[in-house]
Amino acid sequence: MAFKVSKGMHFNLDKNEKKKYRRIRARLLWPNGVGFDADLSVAALTTDKVLEDGTPKRRIFAEEAYLAFYGSDHKEFMDVTLDVDGQKVTSNKEVITTPRREIIYYGDNRTGGGEFGGEMADIDLDLMDPLVHEVAIVGTIYLGEERKRYWSTLNARLVLEDIDTGEEILTYELGTEFPEATAVQVASFCRLPDGTWDFTAIGKGYKAGLEAFIEMWT
């Protein structure tokens, strides 16, 4: 049974000695037909410096090549295997990738329905460069401010799955706590000093778009 997390909760991906979660599928799901074009973005971050209060200042690792989002030019075709109605189906699709396929983003979905039921990205933590200290999951709403579309009414959730087994690891219901937020840092995977990885449900809302995160992380 999947572990349910709420804002601020942690989940250690090495907690289970028999199974260490390293190849993870992140799904950002929202109801079909609610008039929202939500977008999933995933960024690999390194530590630029440590601020006076001890907080690490993050920046995107190796520039925007390590930001997987709908507008990226880093595209390629690859065979993708998905579970469709209980059957494994493989097809050749155009996807967005980082240089070593550490992150594979499966493209824009403007309704929340369709093949993936939302938007989806695969994250391989074992392929991350040692200088990558955080992998951030961000949700934005296209033209959210102009259209007055906010995360509080989106009824979205994040689901993490084990790519190798299909096991649902955890779910994070975003709920209605973002009344005027058009963007949310949903969660992050953080590399701990001992080399293990920890998942945190961040749930921090912004009245902004993806460009605000890019500016913050450059």
PDB file of C-alpha atoms in Angstrom:
ATOM      1  CA  MET A   1       0.000   0.000   0.000  1.00  0.00           C
ATOM      2  CA  ALA A   2       1.328   3.436  -0.938  1.00  0.00           C
ATOM      3  CA  PHE A   3       2.520   5.711   1.842  1.00  0.00           C
ATOM      4  CA  LYS A   4       0.482   8.936   2.085  1.00  0.00           C
ATOM      5  CA  VAL A   5       2.426  12.085   2.882  1.00  0.00           C
ATOM      6  CA  SER A   6       1.362  15.607   3.732  1.00  0.00           C
ATOM      7  CA  LYS A   7       3.174  18.935   3.553  1.00  0.00           C
ATOM      8  CA  GLY A   8       6.509  18.880   5.366  1.00  0.00           C
ATOM      9  CA  MET A   9       6.739  15.110   5.672  1.00  0.00           C
ATOM     10  CA  HIS A  10       9.857  13.154   4.726  1.00  0.00           C
ATOM     11  CA  PHE A  11      10.291   9.705   3.222  1.00  0.00           C
ATOM     12  CA  ASN A  12      13.725   8.087   3.190  1.00  0.00           C
ATOM     13  CA  LEU A  13      14.161   6.182  -0.063  1.00  0.00           C
ATOM     14  CA  ASP A  14      16.655   3.835   1.641  1.00  0.00           C
ATOM     15  CA  LYS A  15      14.416   3.071   4.619  1.00  0.00           C
ATOM     16  CA  ASN A  16      13.584  -0.394   3.348  1.00  0.00           C
ATOM     17  CA  GLU A  17      16.816  -2.417   3.531  1.00  0.00           C
ATOM     18  CA  LYS A  18      15.518  -4.900   0.951  1.00  0.00           C
ATOM     19  CA  LYS A  19      14.537  -2.241  -1.581  1.00  0.00           C
ATOM     20  CA  LYS A  20      16.219   1.093  -2.255  1.00  0.00           C
ATOM     21  CA  TYR A  21      14.140   3.304  -4.525  1.00  0.00           C
ATOM     22  CA  ARG A  22      16.375   4.829  -7.189  1.00  0.00           C
ATOM     23  CA  ARG A  23      14.413   4.712 -10.471  1.00  0.00           C
ATOM     24  CA  ILE A  24      11.260   6.658  -9.784  1.00  0.00           C
ATOM     25  CA  ARG A  25       8.321   7.721 -11.938  1.00  0.00           C
ATOM     26  CA  ALA A  26       6.709  10.983 -10.790  1.00  0.00           C
ATOM     27  CA  ARG A  27       3.135  11.592 -11.948  1.00  0.00           C
ATOM     28  CA  LEU A  28       1.389  14.929 -11.477  1.00  0.00           C
ATOM     29  CA  LEU A  29      -2.301  14.136 -11.786  1.00  0.00           C
ATOM     30  CA  TRP A  30      -5.397  16.345 -11.892  1.00  0.00           C
ATOM     31  CA  PRO A  31      -9.026  15.815 -12.939  1.00  0.00           C
ATOM     32  CA  ASN A  32      -9.770  15.859 -16.630  1.00  0.00           C
ATOM     33  CA  GLY A  33     -11.910  18.684 -18.004  1.00  0.00           C
ATOM     34  CA  VAL A  34     -11.507  21.295 -15.276  1.00  0.00           C
ATOM     35  CA  GLY A  35     -10.127  23.930 -17.652  1.00  0.00           C
ATOM     36  CA  PHE A  36      -6.558  23.845 -16.368  1.00  0.00           C
ATOM     37  CA  ASP A  37      -3.311  23.360 -18.268  1.00  0.00           C
ATOM     38  CA  ALA A  38      -0.982  22.315 -15.477  1.00  0.00           C
ATOM     39  CA  ASP A  39       2.662  21.509 -16.194  1.00  0.00           C
ATOM     40  CA  LEU A  40       5.237  19.339 -14.474  1.00  0.00           C
ATOM     41  CA  SER A  41       8.899  20.393 -14.451  1.00  0.00           C
ATOM     42  CA  VAL A  42      11.881  18.634 -12.870  1.00  0.00           C
ATOM     43  CA  ALA A  43      15.206  20.332 -12.120  1.00  0.00           C
ATOM     44  CA  ALA A  44      18.534  18.855 -11.004  1.00  0.00           C
ATOM     45  CA  LEU A  45      20.127  21.357  -8.612  1.00  0.00           C
ATOM     46  CA  THR A  46      23.592  21.790  -7.194  1.00  0.00           C
ATOM     47  CA  THR A  47      24.743  23.898  -4.249  1.00  0.00           C
ATOM     48  CA  ASP A  48      26.115  27.242  -5.389  1.00  0.00           C
ATOM     49  CA  LYS A  49      26.991  28.490  -1.918  1.00  0.00           C
ATOM     50  CA  VAL A  50      25.795  28.394   1.669  1.00  0.00           C
ATOM     51  CA  LEU A  51      24.109  31.560   2.937  1.00  0.00           C
ATOM     52  CA  GLU A  52      24.855  33.169   6.308  1.00  0.00           C
ATOM     53  CA  ASP A  53      21.859  31.461   7.915  1.00  0.00           C
ATOM     54  CA  GLY A  54      23.174  28.080   6.787  1.00  0.00           C
ATOM     55  CA  THR A  55      20.650  27.668   3.967  1.00  0.00           C
ATOM     56  CA  PRO A  56      22.134  26.257   0.735  1.00  0.00           C
ATOM     57  CA  LYS A  57      21.727  28.444  -2.350  1.00  0.00           C
ATOM     58  CA  ARG A  58      20.773  26.139  -5.201  1.00  0.00           C
ATOM     59  CA  ARG A  59      21.301  26.593  -8.925  1.00  0.00           C
ATOM     60  CA  ILE A  60      20.427  24.428 -11.892  1.00  0.00           C
ATOM     61  CA  PHE A  61      23.246  21.965 -12.541  1.00  0.00           C
ATOM     62  CA  ALA A  62      25.021  22.601 -15.862  1.00  0.00           C
ATOM     63  CA  GLU A  63      22.555  25.313 -16.935  1.00  0.00           C
ATOM     64  CA  GLU A  64      19.127  24.559 -18.420  1.00  0.00           C
ATOM     65  CA  ALA A  65      20.161  21.181 -19.842  1.00  0.00           C
ATOM     66  CA  TYR A  66      19.207  19.830 -16.416  1.00  0.00           C
ATOM     67  CA  LEU A  67      15.759  21.423 -16.333  1.00  0.00           C
ATOM     68  CA  ALA A  68      13.206  19.098 -17.931  1.00  0.00           C
ATOM     69  CA  PHE A  69      10.061  21.003 -18.902  1.00  0.00           C
ATOM     70  CA  TYR A  70       7.579  21.348 -21.763  1.00  0.00           C
ATOM     71  CA  GLY A  71       9.552  24.083 -23.545  1.00  0.00           C
ATOM     72  CA  SER A  72      12.936  22.346 -23.548  1.00  0.00           C
ATOM     73  CA  ASP A  73      14.811  21.775 -26.815  1.00  0.00           C
ATOM     74  CA  HIS A  74      16.547  18.654 -25.467  1.00  0.00           C
ATOM     75  CA  LYS A  75      14.343  16.128 -27.268  1.00  0.00           C
ATOM     76  CA  GLU A  76      14.849  12.622 -28.560  1.00  0.00           C
ATOM     77  CA  PHE A  77      12.825   9.588 -29.606  1.00  0.00           C
ATOM     78  CA  MET A  78      13.005   6.483 -27.448  1.00  0.00           C
ATOM     79  CA  ASP A  79      11.027   3.310 -26.774  1.00  0.00           C
ATOM     80  CA  VAL A  80       8.678   3.822 -23.841  1.00  0.00           C
ATOM     81  CA  THR A  81       6.899   0.994 -22.007  1.00  0.00           C
ATOM     82  CA  LEU A  82       3.745   1.895 -20.099  1.00  0.00           C
ATOM     83  CA  ASP A  83       0.986   0.002 -18.328  1.00  0.00           C
ATOM     84  CA  VAL A  84      -2.199   0.523 -20.351  1.00  0.00           C
ATOM     85  CA  ASP A  85      -5.303  -1.215 -18.976  1.00  0.00           C
ATOM     86  CA  GLY A  86      -3.126  -3.789 -17.243  1.00  0.00           C
ATOM     87  CA  GLN A  87      -1.032  -4.521 -20.339  1.00  0.00           C
ATOM     88  CA  LYS A  88       2.575  -3.505 -20.968  1.00  0.00           C
ATOM     89  CA  VAL A  89       2.621  -1.470 -24.174  1.00  0.00           C
ATOM     90  CA  THR A  90       5.842  -0.257 -25.814  1.00  0.00           C
ATOM     91  CA  SER A  91       5.893   2.549 -28.374  1.00  0.00           C
ATOM     92  CA  ASN A  92       8.413   5.005 -29.797  1.00  0.00           C
ATOM     93  CA  LYS A  93       7.791   8.502 -28.434  1.00  0.00           C
ATOM     94  CA  GLU A  94       9.412  11.917 -28.472  1.00  0.00           C
ATOM     95  CA  VAL A  95      10.491  12.790 -24.947  1.00  0.00           C
ATOM     96  CA  ILE A  96      12.540  15.493 -23.252  1.00  0.00           C
ATOM     97  CA  THR A  97      15.712  14.306 -21.533  1.00  0.00           C
ATOM     98  CA  THR A  98      18.694  15.566 -19.595  1.00  0.00           C
ATOM     99  CA  PRO A  99      22.128  14.695 -21.063  1.00  0.00           C
ATOM    100  CA  ARG A 100      22.464  11.210 -19.513  1.00  0.00           C
ATOM    101  CA  ARG A 101      18.740  10.506 -19.248  1.00  0.00           C
ATOM    102  CA  GLU A 102      18.806  11.186 -15.516  1.00  0.00           C
ATOM    103  CA  ILE A 103      15.412  12.807 -16.075  1.00  0.00           C
ATOM    104  CA  ILE A 104      12.978  11.825 -18.827  1.00  0.00           C
ATOM    105  CA  TYR A 105       9.915  14.063 -19.211  1.00  0.00           C
ATOM    106  CA  TYR A 106       7.064  12.690 -21.283  1.00  0.00           C
ATOM    107  CA  GLY A 107       5.652  15.966 -22.564  1.00  0.00           C
ATOM    108  CA  ASP A 108       2.806  18.416 -22.223  1.00  0.00           C
ATOM    109  CA  ASN A 109      -0.729  17.347 -21.323  1.00  0.00           C
ATOM    110  CA  ARG A 110      -3.226  20.186 -21.420  1.00  0.00           C
ATOM    111  CA  THR A 111      -6.240  18.513 -19.774  1.00  0.00           C
ATOM    112  CA  GLY A 112      -5.054  16.030 -17.160  1.00  0.00           C
ATOM    113  CA  GLY A 113      -6.600  13.054 -18.932  1.00  0.00           C
ATOM    114  CA  GLY A 114      -5.118  11.070 -21.795  1.00  0.00           C
ATOM    115  CA  GLU A 115      -2.505   8.359 -21.841  1.00  0.00           C
ATOM    116  CA  PHE A 116      -0.717   9.338 -18.631  1.00  0.00           C
ATOM    117  CA  GLY A 117      -3.652  10.833 -16.680  1.00  0.00           C
ATOM    118  CA  GLY A 118      -1.618  14.001 -16.171  1.00  0.00           C
ATOM    119  CA  GLU A 119       2.089  14.652 -16.717  1.00  0.00           C
ATOM    120  CA  MET A 120       4.918  12.299 -15.965  1.00  0.00           C
ATOM    121  CA  ALA A 121       8.684  12.197 -15.568  1.00  0.00           C
ATOM    122  CA  ASP A 122      11.152   9.411 -14.821  1.00  0.00           C
ATOM    123  CA  ILE A 123      13.973  10.204 -12.401  1.00  0.00           C
ATOM    124  CA  ASP A 124      17.050   7.980 -12.049  1.00  0.00           C
ATOM    125  CA  LEU A 125      18.849   9.043  -8.878  1.00  0.00           C
ATOM    126  CA  ASP A 126      21.772   6.657  -9.466  1.00  0.00           C
ATOM    127  CA  LEU A 127      22.638   8.491 -12.697  1.00  0.00           C
ATOM    128  CA  MET A 128      22.800  11.905 -11.016  1.00  0.00           C
ATOM    129  CA  ASP A 129      26.188  13.600 -10.981  1.00  0.00           C
ATOM    130  CA  PRO A 130      27.748  13.645  -7.473  1.00  0.00           C
ATOM    131  CA  LEU A 131      27.412  17.444  -7.514  1.00  0.00           C
ATOM    132  CA  VAL A 132      23.624  17.218  -7.831  1.00  0.00           C
ATOM    133  CA  HIS A 133      22.298  17.699  -4.316  1.00  0.00           C
ATOM    134  CA  GLU A 134      18.581  18.140  -4.983  1.00  0.00           C
ATOM    135  CA  VAL A 135      16.038  17.150  -7.617  1.00  0.00           C
ATOM    136  CA  ALA A 136      13.069  19.515  -7.447  1.00  0.00           C
ATOM    137  CA  ILE A 137       9.550  18.765  -8.690  1.00  0.00           C
ATOM    138  CA  VAL A 138       7.604  21.870  -9.704  1.00  0.00           C
ATOM    139  CA  GLY A 139       4.031  22.350 -10.866  1.00  0.00           C
ATOM    140  CA  THR A 140       2.906  25.427 -12.783  1.00  0.00           C
ATOM    141  CA  ILE A 141      -0.334  26.491 -14.492  1.00  0.00           C
ATOM    142  CA  TYR A 142      -0.046  27.870 -18.009  1.00  0.00           C
ATOM    143  CA  LEU A 143      -1.319  31.484 -18.058  1.00  0.00           C
ATOM    144  CA  GLY A 144      -2.538  30.914 -14.517  1.00  0.00           C
ATOM    145  CA  GLU A 145      -2.532  34.566 -13.453  1.00  0.00           C
ATOM    146  CA  GLU A 146      -4.218  35.771 -16.644  1.00  0.00           C
ATOM    147  CA  ARG A 147      -6.906  33.093 -16.490  1.00  0.00           C
ATOM    148  CA  LYS A 148      -7.194  33.205 -12.677  1.00  0.00           C
ATOM    149  CA  ARG A 149      -6.438  29.513 -12.362  1.00  0.00           C
ATOM    150  CA  TYR A 150      -5.022  28.511  -8.989  1.00  0.00           C
ATOM    151  CA  TRP A 151      -3.721  25.312  -7.418  1.00  0.00           C
ATOM    152  CA  SER A 152      -6.303  25.516  -4.637  1.00  0.00           C
ATOM    153  CA  THR A 153      -9.031  24.431  -7.072  1.00  0.00           C
ATOM    154  CA  LEU A 154      -6.949  22.061  -9.191  1.00  0.00           C
ATOM    155  CA  ASN A 155      -7.391  19.068  -6.852  1.00  0.00           C
ATOM    156  CA  ALA A 156      -3.995  17.728  -7.928  1.00  0.00           C
ATOM    157  CA  ARG A 157      -1.836  15.004  -6.453  1.00  0.00           C
ATOM    158  CA  LEU A 158       1.691  13.714  -6.899  1.00  0.00           C
ATOM    159  CA  VAL A 159       2.204   9.964  -7.193  1.00  0.00           C
ATOM    160  CA  LEU A 160       5.616   8.272  -7.065  1.00  0.00           C
ATOM    161  CA  GLU A 161       6.084   4.804  -8.535  1.00  0.00           C
ATOM    162  CA  ASP A 162       8.978   2.361  -8.752  1.00  0.00           C
ATOM    163  CA  ILE A 163       9.786   2.162 -12.470  1.00  0.00           C
ATOM    164  CA  ASP A 164      11.144  -1.390 -12.252  1.00  0.00           C
ATOM    165  CA  THR A 165       8.239  -2.993 -10.381  1.00  0.00           C
ATOM    166  CA  GLY A 166       5.317  -0.611 -10.928  1.00  0.00           C
ATOM    167  CA  GLU A 167       4.873  -0.379  -7.154  1.00  0.00           C
ATOM    168  CA  GLU A 168       3.187   2.817  -5.985  1.00  0.00           C
ATOM    169  CA  ILE A 169       5.600   4.243  -3.405  1.00  0.00           C
ATOM    170  CA  LEU A 170       3.704   7.252  -2.085  1.00  0.00           C
ATOM    171  CA  THR A 171       1.044   9.846  -2.835  1.00  0.00           C
ATOM    172  CA  TYR A 172       0.894  13.512  -1.890  1.00  0.00           C
ATOM    173  CA  GLU A 173      -2.495  15.227  -2.115  1.00  0.00           C
ATOM    174  CA  LEU A 174      -1.877  18.935  -2.700  1.00  0.00           C
ATOM    175  CA  GLY A 175      -5.362  19.859  -1.451  1.00  0.00           C
ATOM    176  CA  THR A 176      -6.724  23.398  -1.328  1.00  0.00           C
ATOM    177  CA  GLU A 177      -4.028  25.234   0.631  1.00  0.00           C
ATOM    178  CA  PHE A 178      -2.783  27.396  -2.267  1.00  0.00           C
ATOM    179  CA  PRO A 179      -5.566  30.005  -2.734  1.00  0.00           C
ATOM    180  CA  GLU A 180      -3.665  32.315  -5.116  1.00  0.00           C
ATOM    181  CA  ALA A 181      -0.726  30.167  -6.156  1.00  0.00           C
ATOM    182  CA  THR A 182      -0.174  29.597  -9.860  1.00  0.00           C
ATOM    183  CA  ALA A 183       3.024  27.629  -9.187  1.00  0.00           C
ATOM    184  CA  VAL A 184       4.056  25.161  -6.501  1.00  0.00           C
ATOM    185  CA  GLN A 185       7.325  23.560  -5.571  1.00  0.00           C
ATOM    186  CA  VAL A 186       5.622  20.258  -4.954  1.00  0.00           C
ATOM    187  CA  ALA A 187       8.490  18.223  -3.562  1.00  0.00           C
ATOM    188  CA  SER A 188      12.207  17.497  -3.679  1.00  0.00           C
ATOM    189  CA  PHE A 189      14.586  14.575  -3.530  1.00  0.00           C
ATOM    190  CA  CYS A 190      17.635  15.606  -1.473  1.00  0.00           C
ATOM    191  CA  ARG A 191      20.955  13.790  -1.274  1.00  0.00           C
ATOM    192  CA  LEU A 192      21.937  13.342   2.365  1.00  0.00           C
ATOM    193  CA  PRO A 193      25.545  13.512   3.640  1.00  0.00           C
ATOM    194  CA  ASP A 194      25.732   9.714   3.816  1.00  0.00           C
ATOM    195  CA  GLY A 195      24.818   9.430   0.125  1.00  0.00           C
ATOM    196  CA  THR A 196      21.224   8.273   0.650  1.00  0.00           C
ATOM    197  CA  TRP A 197      18.222  10.122  -0.791  1.00  0.00           C
ATOM    198  CA  ASP A 198      15.324  11.664   1.082  1.00  0.00           C
ATOM    199  CA  PHE A 199      11.960  12.769  -0.350  1.00  0.00           C
ATOM    200  CA  THR A 200      10.294  15.856   1.129  1.00  0.00           C
ATOM    201  CA  ALA A 201       6.742  17.033   0.416  1.00  0.00           C
ATOM    202  CA  ILE A 202       7.429  20.775   0.225  1.00  0.00           C
ATOM    203  CA  GLY A 203       4.112  22.246  -0.920  1.00  0.00           C
ATOM    204  CA  LYS A 204       5.277  25.860  -1.227  1.00  0.00           C
ATOM    205  CA  GLY A 205       3.066  28.033  -3.405  1.00  0.00           C
ATOM    206  CA  TYR A 206       4.052  31.039  -5.540  1.00  0.00           C
ATOM    207  CA  LYS A 207       2.105  33.621  -7.480  1.00  0.00           C
ATOM    208  CA  ALA A 208       4.415  33.201 -10.450  1.00  0.00           C
ATOM    209  CA  GLY A 209       5.344  30.927 -13.330  1.00  0.00           C
ATOM    210  CA  LEU A 210       8.236  28.632 -14.159  1.00  0.00           C
ATOM    211  CA  GLU A 211      10.400  31.644 -15.028  1.00  0.00           C
ATOM    212  CA  ALA A 212      10.457  32.583 -11.319  1.00  0.00           C
ATOM    213  CA  PHE A 213      12.071  29.235 -10.447  1.00  0.00           C
ATOM    214  CA  ILE A 214      14.583  29.584 -13.275  1.00  0.00           C
ATOM    215  CA  GLU A 215      15.523  33.039 -11.967  1.00  0.00           C
ATOM    216  CA  MET A 216      15.798  31.706  -8.403  1.00  0.00           C
ATOM    217  CA  TRP A 217      18.011  28.820  -9.513  1.00  0.00           C
ATOM    218  CA  THR A 218      20.443  30.748 -11.754  1.00  0.00           C
TER     219      THR A 218
END
